[in-house]
CSV table of C-alpha atoms in Angstrom, one decimal:
chain,number,residue,atom,x,y,z
A,14,MET,CA,-10.2,-26.8,4.9
A,15,SER,CA,-8.3,-26.9,1.3
A,16,GLU,CA,-4.5,-26.4,1.1
A,17,ILE,CA,-3.6,-23.1,-0.5
A,18,ILE,CA,-0.5,-23.0,-2.4
A,19,CYS,CA,1.6,-19.8,-0.6
A,20,THR,CA,4.3,-18.4,-2.7
A,21,VAL,CA,5.8,-14.9,-2.8
A,22,ASP,CA,6.2,-13.2,-6.5
A,23,ILE,CA,9.7,-9.9,-6.4
A,24,VAL,CA,9.0,-7.3,-9.1
A,25,LEU,CA,13.0,-6.1,-9.2
A,26,LEU,CA,13.1,-3.2,-11.6
A,27,THR,CA,15.7,-1.2,-12.7
A,28,LEU,CA,16.5,1.8,-15.2
A,29,LYS,CA,18.2,0.6,-18.6
A,30,GLU,CA,18.5,3.2,-21.2
A,31,GLU,CA,16.4,5.6,-19.6
A,32,CYS,CA,13.9,2.9,-19.1
A,33,LEU,CA,12.5,1.2,-16.0
A,34,HIS,CA,12.8,-2.3,-17.0
A,35,VAL,CA,11.7,-5.7,-14.8
A,36,ALA,CA,13.9,-9.0,-14.4
A,37,LEU,CA,12.2,-12.2,-15.7
A,38,LEU,CA,13.3,-15.3,-15.3
A,39,ARG,CA,12.6,-18.2,-18.1
A,40,ARG,CA,10.8,-21.0,-15.6
A,41,GLU,CA,12.7,-23.9,-15.0
A,42,HIS,CA,9.8,-26.1,-13.8
A,43,GLU,CA,6.0,-26.7,-14.8
A,44,PRO,CA,3.7,-24.9,-15.3
A,45,PHE,CA,5.1,-22.8,-17.8
A,46,LYS,CA,8.4,-23.8,-18.2
A,47,GLY,CA,10.9,-22.0,-20.1
A,48,VAL,CA,8.4,-19.1,-19.8
A,49,LEU,CA,9.4,-16.0,-18.8
A,50,ALA,CA,8.1,-14.9,-15.5
A,51,LEU,CA,8.7,-12.9,-12.1
A,52,PRO,CA,11.5,-14.3,-10.0
A,53,GLY,CA,9.3,-16.4,-6.9
A,54,GLY,CA,8.9,-19.4,-5.3
A,55,TYR,CA,6.6,-21.1,-2.4
A,56,ILE,CA,7.2,-19.8,1.1
A,57,HIS,CA,9.3,-22.5,2.9
A,58,ALA,CA,7.6,-22.2,6.5
A,59,GLU,CA,10.8,-24.2,7.9
A,60,GLU,CA,13.0,-21.9,7.1
A,61,ASP,CA,11.2,-18.1,6.5
A,62,ALA,CA,10.6,-15.9,9.2
A,63,ASP,CA,8.0,-14.4,7.5
A,64,THR,CA,7.0,-13.6,3.7
A,65,HIS,CA,9.3,-10.9,3.8
A,66,ALA,CA,12.4,-13.6,4.7
A,67,ALA,CA,10.7,-15.9,2.2
A,68,ALA,CA,11.0,-13.2,-1.5
A,69,VAL,CA,15.1,-11.8,0.8
A,70,ARG,CA,15.7,-15.6,0.3
A,71,THR,CA,13.8,-16.6,-3.4
A,72,LEU,CA,15.2,-13.3,-4.4
A,73,GLN,CA,18.8,-14.0,-3.6
A,74,ALA,CA,18.6,-18.2,-4.6
A,75,LYS,CA,17.1,-16.6,-8.6
A,76,THR,CA,19.6,-14.0,-9.1
A,77,GLY,CA,22.0,-13.4,-6.8
A,78,ILE,CA,20.8,-10.4,-5.5
A,79,ALA,CA,20.5,-8.6,-2.1
A,80,SER,CA,18.1,-5.3,-2.9
A,81,PRO,CA,19.1,-2.7,0.4
A,82,TYR,CA,15.0,-2.1,-0.8
A,83,LEU,CA,12.3,-4.5,-0.8
A,84,GLU,CA,9.0,-3.6,0.0
A,85,GLN,CA,5.6,-5.7,0.3
A,86,LEU,CA,3.4,-4.4,-2.5
A,87,ALA,CA,-0.2,-6.5,-2.7
A,88,THR,CA,-1.3,-10.3,-2.5
A,89,PHE,CA,-2.6,-11.8,-5.4
A,90,SER,CA,-5.0,-14.8,-5.2
A,91,GLY,CA,-7.9,-16.5,-6.1
A,92,PRO,CA,-7.8,-20.2,-8.2
A,93,GLY,CA,-7.3,-19.3,-11.8
A,94,ARG,CA,-3.6,-17.8,-11.2
A,95,ASP,CA,-2.1,-20.8,-10.7
A,96,PRO,CA,-3.0,-24.4,-12.6
A,97,ARG,CA,-1.9,-26.3,-9.7
A,98,GLY,CA,-5.0,-24.7,-7.4
A,99,TRP,CA,-6.3,-22.5,-5.1
A,100,SER,CA,-2.9,-20.4,-4.6
A,101,ILE,CA,-1.9,-17.0,-3.1
A,102,SER,CA,0.9,-14.4,-4.4
A,103,ILE,CA,2.6,-11.9,-1.7
A,104,SER,CA,4.5,-9.9,-4.1
A,105,TYR,CA,7.7,-7.0,-3.0
A,106,TYR,CA,8.8,-5.1,-5.4
A,107,ALA,CA,12.3,-4.1,-5.5
A,108,LEU,CA,14.5,-0.8,-6.4
A,109,VAL,CA,18.4,-1.6,-8.0
A,110,PRO,CA,20.4,0.2,-10.5
A,111,GLU,CA,21.6,-1.6,-13.4
A,112,ASN,CA,25.4,-2.6,-12.8
A,113,LEU,CA,24.5,-4.9,-10.0
A,114,ILE,CA,22.0,-7.1,-11.9
A,115,GLY,CA,24.9,-7.5,-14.4
A,116,GLU,CA,27.7,-8.2,-11.3
A,117,ALA,CA,25.2,-10.4,-9.4
A,118,GLY,CA,26.5,-13.0,-12.6
A,119,HIS,CA,23.3,-15.0,-12.7
A,120,PRO,CA,23.5,-15.1,-16.7
A,121,HIS,CA,19.8,-15.9,-17.1
A,122,VAL,CA,18.4,-13.1,-15.4
A,123,GLU,CA,16.8,-11.2,-18.7
A,124,LEU,CA,15.3,-7.5,-18.3
A,125,LEU,CA,12.7,-6.5,-20.4
A,126,PRO,CA,11.0,-2.6,-20.5
A,127,VAL,CA,7.9,-3.3,-18.2
A,128,GLU,CA,6.0,-1.0,-21.4
A,129,ARG,CA,6.7,-3.7,-23.9
A,130,LEU,CA,5.5,-6.8,-21.9
A,131,LYS,CA,2.7,-8.8,-22.5
A,132,GLY,CA,2.0,-12.4,-22.0
A,133,LEU,CA,4.0,-13.1,-18.8
A,134,PRO,CA,2.3,-16.3,-17.3
A,135,PHE,CA,0.1,-16.0,-14.0
A,136,ASP,CA,-1.3,-12.7,-13.7
A,137,HIS,CA,2.4,-11.8,-14.0
A,138,LEU,CA,1.8,-8.5,-16.0
A,139,GLN,CA,-0.7,-7.1,-13.4
A,140,ILE,CA,1.9,-8.1,-10.6
A,141,VAL,CA,3.8,-5.5,-12.8
A,142,GLU,CA,1.9,-2.8,-13.6
A,143,ALA,CA,1.0,-2.9,-10.0
A,144,ALA,CA,4.5,-2.4,-9.3
A,145,VAL,CA,5.3,0.1,-12.0
A,146,SER,CA,2.2,2.4,-10.5
A,147,ARG,CA,3.3,1.7,-6.7
A,148,VAL,CA,6.4,2.7,-7.7
A,149,ARG,CA,5.5,5.7,-9.9
A,150,ASN,CA,3.0,7.4,-7.1
A,151,LYS,CA,5.5,6.9,-4.3
A,152,SER,CA,8.8,8.5,-6.4
A,153,SER,CA,6.8,12.2,-6.5
A,154,TYR,CA,6.9,12.2,-2.8
A,155,SER,CA,9.2,10.2,-1.4
A,156,SER,CA,13.4,9.1,-2.1
A,157,LEU,CA,12.2,6.0,-4.2
A,158,PRO,CA,14.4,6.5,-7.1
A,159,VAL,CA,17.1,7.1,-5.3
A,160,TYR,CA,17.6,3.3,-5.3
A,161,LEU,CA,18.2,3.5,-9.1
A,162,CYS,CA,21.4,5.6,-9.2
A,163,GLY,CA,24.8,3.4,-8.2
A,164,GLU,CA,26.3,4.5,-5.1
A,165,ALA,CA,27.6,8.0,-6.4
A,166,PHE,CA,25.8,10.3,-8.9
A,167,THR,CA,25.2,14.3,-9.7
A,168,LEU,CA,22.2,16.2,-9.0
A,169,PRO,CA,22.1,16.5,-12.6
A,170,ARG,CA,21.7,12.4,-12.7
A,171,LEU,CA,19.4,11.9,-10.1
A,172,GLN,CA,17.3,14.6,-11.8
A,173,ALA,CA,17.4,11.9,-14.6
A,174,VAL,CA,16.4,9.5,-12.9
A,175,TYR,CA,13.5,10.8,-11.2
A,176,GLU,CA,12.1,11.8,-14.9
A,177,ALA,CA,12.4,8.7,-16.7
A,178,VAL,CA,10.7,6.9,-13.3
A,179,LEU,CA,7.8,9.9,-13.3
A,180,GLY,CA,7.6,9.6,-16.8
A,181,GLU,CA,7.8,13.4,-16.9
A,182,PRO,CA,9.9,16.6,-17.1
A,183,VAL,CA,10.6,17.8,-13.5
A,184,ASN,CA,11.5,21.1,-13.0
A,185,LYS,CA,14.8,22.2,-11.9
A,186,VAL,CA,14.7,24.3,-8.6
A,187,SER,CA,11.6,22.4,-7.5
A,188,PHE,CA,14.3,19.0,-8.3
A,189,ARG,CA,16.8,21.1,-5.7
A,190,ARG,CA,14.2,22.0,-3.2
A,191,LYS,CA,12.3,18.7,-3.1
A,192,ILE,CA,15.6,17.0,-2.3
A,193,ASP,CA,16.8,19.5,0.0
A,194,GLU,CA,13.4,18.8,1.7
A,195,LEU,CA,14.0,14.9,1.5
A,196,GLY,CA,17.4,15.3,3.7
A,197,ILE,CA,18.6,12.6,2.8
A,198,LEU,CA,21.8,13.6,0.2
A,199,GLU,CA,24.8,14.0,1.5
A,200,PRO,CA,28.2,15.6,-0.8
A,201,ILE,CA,31.1,13.5,-1.1
A,202,GLU,CA,33.9,14.6,0.1
A,203,GLY,CA,36.6,16.3,-2.5
A,204,ALA,CA,34.9,13.8,-5.5
A,205,LEU,CA,33.6,16.0,-8.9
A,206,GLU,CA,32.2,14.1,-12.0
A,207,THR,CA,35.1,14.8,-14.6
A,208,GLY,CA,35.6,14.3,-18.5
A,209,LYS,CA,31.9,15.4,-19.1
A,210,ALA,CA,31.5,18.5,-21.4
A,211,ASN,CA,30.1,20.4,-18.9
A,212,ARG,CA,32.1,22.0,-15.5
A,213,PRO,CA,33.1,18.9,-13.2
A,214,ALA,CA,30.0,18.3,-11.0
A,215,GLN,CA,30.0,16.8,-7.3
A,216,LEU,CA,29.2,14.0,-6.7
A,217,TYR,CA,27.0,12.8,-3.6
A,218,ARG,CA,25.7,9.7,-1.4
A,219,LEU,CA,23.1,8.1,0.5
A,220,ARG,CA,22.9,9.5,3.7
A,221,LYS,CA,23.4,6.0,5.8
A,222,GLU,CA,20.5,6.2,7.2
A,223,TYR,CA,18.5,6.0,4.4
A,224,ARG,CA,20.2,3.7,2.1
A,225,ASP,CA,17.5,1.0,3.1
A,226,ARG,CA,14.0,3.5,4.5
A,227,LEU,CA,12.7,6.0,2.3
A,228,SER,CA,12.4,9.9,3.7
A,229,LEU,CA,9.2,10.9,2.5
A,230,THR,CA,7.7,14.3,1.6
A,231,ASP,CA,3.8,15.3,2.1
A,232,ARG,CA,3.7,17.2,-1.2
A,233,ALA,CA,4.3,15.9,-4.5
A,234,LEU,CA,7.0,16.6,-6.6
A,235,ASN,CA,4.9,16.8,-9.6
A,236,ALA,CA,1.7,18.5,-8.2
A,237,ARG,CA,0.4,20.8,-10.3
B,20,MET,CA,6.2,-28.8,2.0
B,21,SER,CA,4.6,-27.4,5.6
B,22,GLU,CA,0.4,-26.8,5.6
B,23,ILE,CA,0.3,-22.8,5.7
B,24,ILE,CA,-2.7,-21.7,7.7
B,25,CYS,CA,-4.2,-18.8,5.6
B,26,THR,CA,-6.3,-16.4,6.8
B,27,VAL,CA,-8.5,-12.8,6.4
B,28,ASP,CA,-8.4,-10.3,8.9
B,29,ILE,CA,-10.8,-6.9,8.7
B,30,VAL,CA,-9.9,-3.7,10.6
B,31,LEU,CA,-12.3,-2.2,10.2
B,32,LEU,CA,-13.2,1.4,11.6
B,33,THR,CA,-15.9,4.0,12.9
B,34,LEU,CA,-15.7,7.2,14.0
B,35,LYS,CA,-17.7,7.6,17.7
B,36,GLU,CA,-17.8,10.5,19.8
B,37,GLU,CA,-15.8,12.0,17.4
B,38,CYS,CA,-12.3,9.6,17.5
B,39,LEU,CA,-11.8,6.3,15.3
B,40,HIS,CA,-12.9,3.7,16.6
B,41,VAL,CA,-12.2,-0.4,15.5
B,42,ALA,CA,-15.0,-3.1,15.3
B,43,LEU,CA,-13.6,-6.8,18.1
B,44,LEU,CA,-15.6,-9.5,19.1
B,45,ARG,CA,-15.0,-11.8,21.6
B,46,ARG,CA,-13.7,-15.1,19.5
B,47,GLU,CA,-15.6,-18.1,19.7
B,48,HIS,CA,-13.3,-20.9,19.3
B,49,GLU,CA,-9.4,-21.4,20.8
B,50,PRO,CA,-7.3,-20.1,20.4
B,51,PHE,CA,-7.6,-16.8,22.9
B,52,LYS,CA,-11.3,-18.1,23.2
B,53,GLY,CA,-13.3,-15.3,25.0
B,54,VAL,CA,-10.7,-12.8,23.7
B,55,LEU,CA,-11.8,-9.4,22.1
B,56,ALA,CA,-10.2,-9.7,18.8
B,57,LEU,CA,-10.4,-8.3,14.4
B,58,PRO,CA,-12.7,-10.6,12.6
B,59,GLY,CA,-11.3,-12.8,10.8
B,60,GLY,CA,-11.6,-16.2,9.6
B,61,TYR,CA,-9.9,-18.7,7.3
B,62,ILE,CA,-9.7,-18.9,3.7
B,63,HIS,CA,-12.4,-20.9,1.8
B,64,ALA,CA,-10.9,-22.3,-1.5
B,65,GLU,CA,-14.3,-24.4,-2.4
B,66,GLU,CA,-16.2,-21.0,-2.8
B,67,ASP,CA,-14.0,-17.8,-2.0
B,68,ALA,CA,-12.8,-16.6,-5.6
B,69,ASP,CA,-10.0,-14.5,-4.0
B,70,THR,CA,-8.8,-13.2,-0.8
B,71,HIS,CA,-10.9,-9.9,-0.9
B,72,ALA,CA,-14.0,-12.1,-1.4
B,73,ALA,CA,-13.1,-14.0,1.2
B,74,ALA,CA,-13.0,-10.8,3.9
B,75,VAL,CA,-16.4,-9.6,2.3
B,76,ARG,CA,-17.5,-12.8,3.0
B,77,THR,CA,-15.7,-13.5,6.6
B,78,LEU,CA,-17.4,-9.8,7.5
B,79,GLN,CA,-20.7,-10.2,6.0
B,80,ALA,CA,-20.6,-13.5,8.3
B,81,LYS,CA,-19.4,-11.6,11.7
B,82,THR,CA,-20.8,-8.2,11.7
B,83,GLY,CA,-23.6,-8.4,9.2
B,84,ILE,CA,-21.7,-5.0,7.6
B,85,ALA,CA,-21.3,-4.8,3.4
B,86,SER,CA,-19.2,-1.8,3.6
B,87,PRO,CA,-19.2,-0.4,0.5
B,88,TYR,CA,-15.1,0.4,0.7
B,89,LEU,CA,-12.8,-2.7,1.5
B,90,GLU,CA,-9.0,-2.5,0.6
B,91,GLN,CA,-5.9,-4.6,1.3
B,92,LEU,CA,-4.0,-3.4,4.1
B,93,ALA,CA,-1.3,-6.2,3.7
B,94,THR,CA,-0.5,-9.2,4.5
B,95,PHE,CA,1.0,-10.4,8.0
B,96,SER,CA,2.6,-13.9,8.0
B,97,GLY,CA,5.4,-15.8,10.8
B,98,PRO,CA,5.3,-19.3,12.8
B,99,GLY,CA,4.9,-17.3,16.0
B,100,ARG,CA,1.8,-15.2,15.1
B,101,ASP,CA,-0.6,-18.1,15.2
B,102,PRO,CA,-0.1,-20.4,17.9
B,103,ARG,CA,-1.7,-23.1,15.8
B,104,GLY,CA,1.7,-23.0,13.2
B,105,TRP,CA,3.2,-20.8,10.6
B,106,SER,CA,0.5,-18.3,9.3
B,107,ILE,CA,-0.5,-16.0,6.4
B,108,SER,CA,-3.1,-13.0,7.2
B,109,ILE,CA,-4.2,-11.2,4.2
B,110,SER,CA,-5.5,-7.9,5.7
B,111,TYR,CA,-8.0,-5.3,4.8
B,112,TYR,CA,-9.1,-2.3,6.5
B,113,ALA,CA,-13.2,-0.7,5.8
B,114,LEU,CA,-14.5,3.0,7.1
B,115,VAL,CA,-17.9,2.9,7.9
B,116,PRO,CA,-20.4,5.2,9.5
B,117,GLU,CA,-21.6,4.3,13.1
B,118,ASN,CA,-25.1,4.3,12.7
B,119,LEU,CA,-24.9,1.1,9.9
B,120,ILE,CA,-22.5,-1.4,12.7
B,121,GLY,CA,-26.2,-0.9,15.2
B,122,GLU,CA,-28.2,-1.3,12.3
B,123,ALA,CA,-26.7,-4.6,11.2
B,124,GLY,CA,-27.7,-6.1,14.6
B,125,HIS,CA,-25.0,-7.7,15.9
B,126,PRO,CA,-25.0,-7.2,19.5
B,127,HIS,CA,-21.3,-8.6,19.8
B,128,VAL,CA,-19.7,-5.9,18.1
B,129,GLU,CA,-17.7,-3.7,20.0
B,130,LEU,CA,-16.1,-0.6,19.4
B,131,LEU,CA,-13.2,0.2,21.2
B,132,PRO,CA,-11.5,3.9,20.5
B,133,VAL,CA,-8.1,2.9,18.2
B,134,GLU,CA,-6.1,4.6,20.3
B,135,ARG,CA,-6.7,3.0,23.8
B,136,LEU,CA,-5.9,-0.3,22.6
B,137,LYS,CA,-3.9,-3.1,23.9
B,138,GLY,CA,-3.3,-6.8,24.1
B,139,LEU,CA,-5.4,-7.6,21.6
B,140,PRO,CA,-4.7,-11.5,20.4
B,141,PHE,CA,-2.3,-12.4,17.5
B,142,ASP,CA,-0.5,-9.6,15.6
B,143,HIS,CA,-3.8,-8.0,15.5
B,144,LEU,CA,-2.7,-4.5,17.4
B,145,GLN,CA,-0.1,-4.0,15.1
B,146,ILE,CA,-2.7,-4.6,12.0
B,147,VAL,CA,-5.1,-2.4,13.5
B,148,GLU,CA,-1.7,-0.1,14.3
B,149,ALA,CA,-1.2,-0.7,10.5
B,150,ALA,CA,-4.4,0.1,9.4
B,151,VAL,CA,-4.9,3.4,11.3
B,152,SER,CA,-2.0,4.5,9.5
B,153,ARG,CA,-2.6,4.1,6.1
B,154,VAL,CA,-6.0,5.3,6.7
B,155,ARG,CA,-4.4,9.1,8.3
B,156,ASN,CA,-2.0,9.6,5.1
B,157,LYS,CA,-4.5,8.2,2.7
B,158,SER,CA,-6.9,10.8,3.9
B,159,SER,CA,-5.1,13.7,3.4
B,160,TYR,CA,-5.1,13.0,0.0
B,161,SER,CA,-8.6,11.5,-1.0
B,162,SER,CA,-11.9,11.5,0.0
B,163,LEU,CA,-11.6,8.3,1.9
B,164,PRO,CA,-12.8,10.2,5.4
B,165,VAL,CA,-16.1,10.5,3.1
B,166,TYR,CA,-17.3,6.6,3.9
B,167,LEU,CA,-17.0,7.9,8.0
B,168,CYS,CA,-19.9,10.5,7.1
B,169,GLY,CA,-23.5,8.8,6.8
B,170,GLU,CA,-25.4,9.2,3.2
B,171,ALA,CA,-26.3,13.2,3.9
B,172,PHE,CA,-24.1,15.7,5.3
B,173,THR,CA,-23.0,19.4,5.4
B,174,LEU,CA,-19.8,20.5,4.5
B,175,PRO,CA,-19.0,21.5,7.9
B,176,ARG,CA,-19.5,17.9,9.0
B,177,LEU,CA,-17.4,16.6,7.0
B,178,GLN,CA,-14.9,18.6,7.6
B,179,ALA,CA,-15.1,17.8,11.7
B,180,VAL,CA,-14.7,14.4,10.5
B,181,TYR,CA,-11.4,15.0,8.4
B,182,GLU,CA,-9.6,16.5,11.2
B,183,ALA,CA,-10.7,13.1,13.7
B,184,VAL,CA,-8.8,11.4,11.8
B,185,LEU,CA,-6.3,13.9,10.3
B,186,GLY,CA,-6.0,14.3,14.2
B,187,GLU,CA,-5.5,18.2,13.7
B,188,PRO,CA,-7.5,21.1,12.5
B,189,VAL,CA,-7.6,21.9,8.9
B,190,ASN,CA,-7.9,25.5,7.3
B,191,LYS,CA,-11.7,25.7,6.2
B,192,VAL,CA,-10.4,27.5,2.9
B,193,SER,CA,-8.1,24.9,2.2
B,194,PHE,CA,-11.1,22.2,2.6
B,195,ARG,CA,-13.2,23.6,0.3
B,196,ARG,CA,-10.8,23.8,-2.3
B,197,LYS,CA,-9.6,20.1,-1.8
B,198,ILE,CA,-13.2,18.9,-1.3
B,199,ASP,CA,-14.0,21.1,-4.6
B,200,GLU,CA,-10.9,19.0,-6.2
B,201,LEU,CA,-11.4,15.7,-5.3
B,202,GLY,CA,-15.0,16.4,-7.1
B,203,ILE,CA,-17.2,13.9,-5.3
B,204,LEU,CA,-19.8,15.8,-3.2
B,205,GLU,CA,-23.0,16.7,-5.0
B,206,PRO,CA,-25.5,18.6,-3.6
B,207,ILE,CA,-29.1,16.8,-2.2
B,208,GLU,CA,-31.7,19.4,-4.0
B,209,GLY,CA,-33.8,21.3,-1.5
B,210,ALA,CA,-32.1,19.2,1.6
B,211,LEU,CA,-31.1,21.4,4.5
B,212,GLU,CA,-29.7,21.0,7.7
B,213,THR,CA,-32.3,23.2,10.1
B,214,GLY,CA,-32.3,22.5,13.9
B,215,LYS,CA,-28.9,24.3,14.7
B,216,ALA,CA,-27.8,27.7,15.9
B,217,ASN,CA,-26.7,28.1,13.0
B,218,ARG,CA,-28.4,28.8,9.9
B,219,PRO,CA,-29.8,25.8,7.5
B,220,ALA,CA,-26.9,24.4,5.9
B,221,GLN,CA,-27.2,22.8,2.9
B,222,LEU,CA,-27.0,18.7,2.8
B,223,TYR,CA,-24.2,17.0,0.4
B,224,ARG,CA,-24.0,13.4,-0.5
B,225,LEU,CA,-21.2,11.4,-2.5
B,226,ARG,CA,-21.6,11.4,-6.6
B,227,LYS,CA,-22.6,8.1,-7.6
B,228,GLU,CA,-19.3,7.0,-9.5
B,229,TYR,CA,-17.4,7.8,-5.7
B,230,ARG,CA,-19.9,5.5,-3.8
B,231,ASP,CA,-17.1,2.2,-4.0
B,232,ARG,CA,-14.2,4.1,-5.1
B,233,LEU,CA,-11.6,7.0,-3.4
B,234,SER,CA,-10.9,10.2,-5.7
B,235,LEU,CA,-7.9,11.2,-5.0
B,236,THR,CA,-5.3,15.1,-5.6
B,237,ASP,CA,-1.8,14.7,-5.3
B,238,ARG,CA,-1.6,17.5,-3.0
B,239,ALA,CA,-1.7,16.8,1.0
B,240,LEU,CA,-4.7,18.5,2.2
B,241,ASN,CA,-2.5,19.7,5.4
B,242,ALA,CA,1.0,19.8,3.5
B,243,ARG,CA,3.2,22.5,4.6
């Protein structure tokens, strides 16, 4: 049995200027030294409880971020994807609000729009595409996009986030009904968003029990 | 970097007596020699193009079956799941009609109902549960259950297969509409099922372009 290189890679997504962006880092070592790539690294069998723990550790070490939502995407593999040899990447995706990336204070994290990526090393472009596709599909029937909002947000803001992720406008009435069905939000008592042209809007937050798990519905938000 | 054991495991599902069954084999070697477990094996870096190819090769070698539909489920990992050391299992699931398993002629394949499994070695029970959950979810908005039918089937038979997988009755009118939407079937010209008490029913088959890929809809068949 020849040795297989075992790594994890993380697709950290955020919303910037209403477009999905992915966090990339310049590689510190060969291969592809100095080239922008997904944060990733070897599994450490001596310390990681499983590949999820390896992904949490790697994301924290490389970006300073502890994402409340980190899910396994898929495993990519083969002899050609890494010049060092036959390799496996168990890939994960995470969604965070943009301010969390800035506050983590890792100055080398670069945010690139997912629609205009090209020429990533390894098969990282394919991994990002798979993550974006998964997030778009899953967003239409789940609370997933809420992780892109900050701690407090108005319903119009949340709708704009869903629309940005889905890449299409969403009917306001169906959106409100869907959010009700998901049962994930609670109003923040006495908190209104002011300072905009419109009348003050109620601020909401994610209910505690949904801070690290999704709520699902069985009908897509944008079902035809 | 300590060595990590890299394997694939396959959850081969079929419908027997209208219940989902999983194909198990008695292990030929330690650990757990003689115990029923999922068909699986090491990745062969010198010959496998990727983990999917490893799963195809392993399934064929252990059961004689070349499944038209084999999809990656998830990767299971950790220091405790295999007594030999820190291990990764990239798991796949496949769906085939029961007669294909018999025709493959591997007498050691045993079919056990997924609802009454217990005490599988490694974390194979957890892998089977994840596969069944994925198949149930995916079946409600895709053509997945068709792989459990033989080559030719009537619409009432296909409905019964969907109902068996979903574990609940399905309204006939919504079922027919959903199947129309999926656009996966074509009538077999001049082929009727006879010999039953009812009047002869048209036989259908999967259209060529869907024999190895799913058709999806955006509203679940059993949406409330």
